[in-house]
PDB file of C-alpha atoms in Angstrom:
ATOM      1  CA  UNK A   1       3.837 -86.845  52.543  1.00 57.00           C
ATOM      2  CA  UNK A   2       4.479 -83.740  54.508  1.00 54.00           C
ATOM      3  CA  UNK A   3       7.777 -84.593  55.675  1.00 54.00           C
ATOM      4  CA  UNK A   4       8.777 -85.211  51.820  1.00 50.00           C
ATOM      5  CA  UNK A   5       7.136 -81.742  51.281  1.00 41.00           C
ATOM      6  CA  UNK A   6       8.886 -80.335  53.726  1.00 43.00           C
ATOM      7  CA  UNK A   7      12.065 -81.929  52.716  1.00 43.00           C
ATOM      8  CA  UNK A   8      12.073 -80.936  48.796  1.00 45.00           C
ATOM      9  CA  UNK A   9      11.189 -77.315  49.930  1.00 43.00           C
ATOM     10  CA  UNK A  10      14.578 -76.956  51.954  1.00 43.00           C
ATOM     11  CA  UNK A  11      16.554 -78.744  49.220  1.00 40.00           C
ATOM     12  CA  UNK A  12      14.971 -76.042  46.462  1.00 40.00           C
ATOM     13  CA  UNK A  13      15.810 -73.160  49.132  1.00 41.00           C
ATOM     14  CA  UNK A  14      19.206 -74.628  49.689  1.00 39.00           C
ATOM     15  CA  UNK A  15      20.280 -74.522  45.685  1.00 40.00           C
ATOM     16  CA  UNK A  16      19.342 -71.255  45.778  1.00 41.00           C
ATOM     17  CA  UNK A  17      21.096 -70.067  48.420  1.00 42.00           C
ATOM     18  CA  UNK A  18      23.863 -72.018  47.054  1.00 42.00           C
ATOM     19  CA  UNK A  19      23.892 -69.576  43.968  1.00 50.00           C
ATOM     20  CA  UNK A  20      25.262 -65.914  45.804  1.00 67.00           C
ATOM     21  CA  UNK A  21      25.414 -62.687  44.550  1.00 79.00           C
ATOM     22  CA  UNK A  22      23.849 -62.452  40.965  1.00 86.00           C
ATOM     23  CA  UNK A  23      27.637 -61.171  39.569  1.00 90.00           C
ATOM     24  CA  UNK A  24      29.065 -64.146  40.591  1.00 91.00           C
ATOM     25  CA  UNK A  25      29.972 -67.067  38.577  1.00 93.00           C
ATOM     26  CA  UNK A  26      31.754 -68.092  35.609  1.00 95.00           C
ATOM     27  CA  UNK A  27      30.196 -66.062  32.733  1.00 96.00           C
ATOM     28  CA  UNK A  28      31.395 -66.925  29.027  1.00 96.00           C
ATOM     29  CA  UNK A  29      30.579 -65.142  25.675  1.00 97.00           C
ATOM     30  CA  UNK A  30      31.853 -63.383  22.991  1.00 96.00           C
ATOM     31  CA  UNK A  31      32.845 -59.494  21.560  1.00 95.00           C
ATOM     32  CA  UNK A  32      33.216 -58.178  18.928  1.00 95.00           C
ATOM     33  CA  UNK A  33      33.574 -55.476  16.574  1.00 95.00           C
ATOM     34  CA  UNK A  34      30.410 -56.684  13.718  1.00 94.00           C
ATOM     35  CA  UNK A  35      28.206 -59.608  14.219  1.00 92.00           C
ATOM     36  CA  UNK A  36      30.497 -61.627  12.130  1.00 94.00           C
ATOM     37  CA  UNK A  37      33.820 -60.491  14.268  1.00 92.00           C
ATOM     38  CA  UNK A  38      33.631 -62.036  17.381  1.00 94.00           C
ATOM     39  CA  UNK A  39      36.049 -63.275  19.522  1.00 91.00           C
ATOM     40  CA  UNK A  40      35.598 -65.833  22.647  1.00 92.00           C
ATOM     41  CA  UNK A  41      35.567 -64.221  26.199  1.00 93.00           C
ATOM     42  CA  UNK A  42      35.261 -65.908  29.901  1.00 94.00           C
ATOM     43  CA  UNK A  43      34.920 -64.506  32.980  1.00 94.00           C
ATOM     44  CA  UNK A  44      35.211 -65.650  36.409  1.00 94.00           C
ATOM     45  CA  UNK A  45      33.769 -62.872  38.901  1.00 94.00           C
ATOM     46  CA  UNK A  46      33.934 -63.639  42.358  1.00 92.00           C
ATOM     47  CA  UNK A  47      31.628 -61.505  45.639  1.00 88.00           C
ATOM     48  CA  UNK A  48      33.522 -62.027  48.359  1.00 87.00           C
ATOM     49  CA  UNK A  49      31.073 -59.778  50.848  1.00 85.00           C
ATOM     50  CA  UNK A  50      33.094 -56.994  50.372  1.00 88.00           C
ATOM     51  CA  UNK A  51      34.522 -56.774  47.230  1.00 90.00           C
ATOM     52  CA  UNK A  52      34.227 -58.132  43.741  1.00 92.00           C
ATOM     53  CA  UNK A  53      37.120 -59.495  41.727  1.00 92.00           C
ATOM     54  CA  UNK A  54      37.502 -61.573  38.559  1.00 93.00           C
ATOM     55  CA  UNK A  55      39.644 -63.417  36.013  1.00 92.00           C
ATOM     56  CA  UNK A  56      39.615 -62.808  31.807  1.00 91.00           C
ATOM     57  CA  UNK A  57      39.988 -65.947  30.497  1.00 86.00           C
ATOM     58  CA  UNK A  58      41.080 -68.140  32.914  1.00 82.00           C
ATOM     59  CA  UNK A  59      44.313 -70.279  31.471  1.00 79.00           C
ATOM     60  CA  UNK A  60      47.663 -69.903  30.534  1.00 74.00           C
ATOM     61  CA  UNK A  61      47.139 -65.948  28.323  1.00 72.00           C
ATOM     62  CA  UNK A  62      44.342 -65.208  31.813  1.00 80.00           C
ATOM     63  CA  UNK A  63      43.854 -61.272  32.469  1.00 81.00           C
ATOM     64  CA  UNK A  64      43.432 -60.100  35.911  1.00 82.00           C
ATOM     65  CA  UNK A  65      40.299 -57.881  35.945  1.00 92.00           C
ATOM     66  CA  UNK A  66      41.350 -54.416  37.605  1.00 93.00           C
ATOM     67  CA  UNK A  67      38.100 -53.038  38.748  1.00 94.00           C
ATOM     68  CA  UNK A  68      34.780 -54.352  38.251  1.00 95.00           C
ATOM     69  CA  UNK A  69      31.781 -51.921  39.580  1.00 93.00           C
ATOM     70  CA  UNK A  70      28.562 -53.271  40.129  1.00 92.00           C
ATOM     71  CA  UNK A  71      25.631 -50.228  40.179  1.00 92.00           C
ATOM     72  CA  UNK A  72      22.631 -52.353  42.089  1.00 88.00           C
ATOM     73  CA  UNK A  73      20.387 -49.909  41.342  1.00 92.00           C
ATOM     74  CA  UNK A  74      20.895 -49.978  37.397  1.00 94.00           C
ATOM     75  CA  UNK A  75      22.089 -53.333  37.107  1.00 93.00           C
ATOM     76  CA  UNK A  76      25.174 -52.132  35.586  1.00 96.00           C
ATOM     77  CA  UNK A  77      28.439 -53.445  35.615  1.00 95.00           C
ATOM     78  CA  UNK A  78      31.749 -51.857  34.590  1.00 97.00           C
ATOM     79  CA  UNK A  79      35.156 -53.376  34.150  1.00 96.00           C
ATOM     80  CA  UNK A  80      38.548 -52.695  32.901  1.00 95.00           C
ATOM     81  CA  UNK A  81      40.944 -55.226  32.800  1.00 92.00           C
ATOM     82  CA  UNK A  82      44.825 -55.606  31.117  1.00 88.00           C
ATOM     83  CA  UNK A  83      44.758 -58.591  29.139  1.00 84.00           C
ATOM     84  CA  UNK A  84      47.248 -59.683  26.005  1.00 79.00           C
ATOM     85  CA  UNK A  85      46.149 -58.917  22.038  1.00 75.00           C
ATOM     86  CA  UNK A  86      46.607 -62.276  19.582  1.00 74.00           C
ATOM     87  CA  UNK A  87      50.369 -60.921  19.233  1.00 82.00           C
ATOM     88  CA  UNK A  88      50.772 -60.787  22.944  1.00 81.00           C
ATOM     89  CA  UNK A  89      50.847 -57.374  23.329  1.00 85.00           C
ATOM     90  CA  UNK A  90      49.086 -55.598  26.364  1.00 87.00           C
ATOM     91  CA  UNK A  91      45.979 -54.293  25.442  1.00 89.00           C
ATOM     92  CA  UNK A  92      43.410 -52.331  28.005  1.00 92.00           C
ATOM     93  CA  UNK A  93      40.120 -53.585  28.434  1.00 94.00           C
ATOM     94  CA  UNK A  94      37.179 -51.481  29.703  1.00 96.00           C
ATOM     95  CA  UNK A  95      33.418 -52.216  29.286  1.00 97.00           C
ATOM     96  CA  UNK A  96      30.387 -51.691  30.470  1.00 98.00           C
ATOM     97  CA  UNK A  97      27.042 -53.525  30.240  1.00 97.00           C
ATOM     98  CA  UNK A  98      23.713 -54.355  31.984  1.00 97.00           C
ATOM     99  CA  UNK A  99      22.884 -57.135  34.125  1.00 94.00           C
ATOM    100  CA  UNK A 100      19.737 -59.073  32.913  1.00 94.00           C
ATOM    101  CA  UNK A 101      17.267 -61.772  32.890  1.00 92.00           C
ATOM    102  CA  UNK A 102      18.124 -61.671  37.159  1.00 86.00           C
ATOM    103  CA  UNK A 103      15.329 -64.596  38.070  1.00 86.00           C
ATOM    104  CA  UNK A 104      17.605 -67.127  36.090  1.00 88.00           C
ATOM    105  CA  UNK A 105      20.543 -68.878  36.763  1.00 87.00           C
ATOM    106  CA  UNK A 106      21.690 -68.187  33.264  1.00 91.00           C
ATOM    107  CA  UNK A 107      21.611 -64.785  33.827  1.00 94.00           C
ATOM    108  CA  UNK A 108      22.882 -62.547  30.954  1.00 96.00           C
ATOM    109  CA  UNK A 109      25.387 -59.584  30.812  1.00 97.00           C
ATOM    110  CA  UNK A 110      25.045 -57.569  27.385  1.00 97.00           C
ATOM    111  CA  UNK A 111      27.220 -54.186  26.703  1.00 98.00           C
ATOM    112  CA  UNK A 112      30.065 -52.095  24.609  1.00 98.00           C
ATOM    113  CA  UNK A 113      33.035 -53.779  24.746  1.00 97.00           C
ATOM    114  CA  UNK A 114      36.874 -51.233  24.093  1.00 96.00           C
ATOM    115  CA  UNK A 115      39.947 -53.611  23.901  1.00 92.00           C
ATOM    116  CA  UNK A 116      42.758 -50.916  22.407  1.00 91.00           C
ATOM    117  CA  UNK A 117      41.396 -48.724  19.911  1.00 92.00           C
ATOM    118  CA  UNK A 118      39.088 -51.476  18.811  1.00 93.00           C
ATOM    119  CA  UNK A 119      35.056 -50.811  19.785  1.00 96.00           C
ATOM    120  CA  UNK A 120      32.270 -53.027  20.047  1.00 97.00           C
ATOM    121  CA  UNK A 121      29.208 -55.130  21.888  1.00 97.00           C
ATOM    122  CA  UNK A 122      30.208 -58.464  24.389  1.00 97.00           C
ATOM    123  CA  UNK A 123      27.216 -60.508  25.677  1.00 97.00           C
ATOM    124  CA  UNK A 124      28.115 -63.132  28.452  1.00 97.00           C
ATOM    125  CA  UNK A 125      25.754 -66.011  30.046  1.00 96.00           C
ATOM    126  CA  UNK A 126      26.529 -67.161  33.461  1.00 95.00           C
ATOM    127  CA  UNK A 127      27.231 -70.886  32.994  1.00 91.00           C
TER     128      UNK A 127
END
């Protein structure tokens, strides 16, 4: 009984080791403008040990994130991106939100959101 103790504590420590830096992951949401006005959103951040990188929604119209900044301290997270409107025009992306709910795996990012002159919130779950 101690050895199957023994071995279900290592496989617990081992998922969460598996898990990394609490910014990484695939995180998907929405933003929007009014609570009615939302729009889909996915993002894939990535810590590499060094330096954090991401994609806006991964597929064929995908964004490459610019900069995201990570404040450990504050939980906060800032990122601007260049991504395509719904007429495929470029459209600048910055945002900024707070890192949340840290224990769990479906961790929560919830901010303002600025794509072009349009302003609103974006809340994101890490999948």
């Amino acid at each position: 009984n101690m050895r199957r103790l023994a071995l279900i504590l290592f496989a617990c420590v081992a998922l969460v080791a598996q898990e990394g830096h609490p910014i990484s992951g695939t995180w998907s949401g929405d933003w929007g403008t009014t609570p009615l006005s939302r729009s889909h959103l996915t993002l894939v951040i990535t810590w590499d040990g060094k330096e954090i990188t991401g994609l806006l929604n991964p597929g064929p119209g995908a964004g490459k994130i610019q900069s995201i900044y990570l404040d450990v301290p504050t939980w906060t997270v800032r990122i601007e991106a260049d991504a395509k409107d719904a007429k495929g025009a470029a459209v600048h992306i910055s945002a900024e939100g707070k890192l949340e709910d840290l224990g769990s795996i479906h961790r929560t990012i919830k901010g303002t959101w600025q794509q072009g002159e349009a302003k609103g919130d974006f809340r994101l779950t890490r999948d």
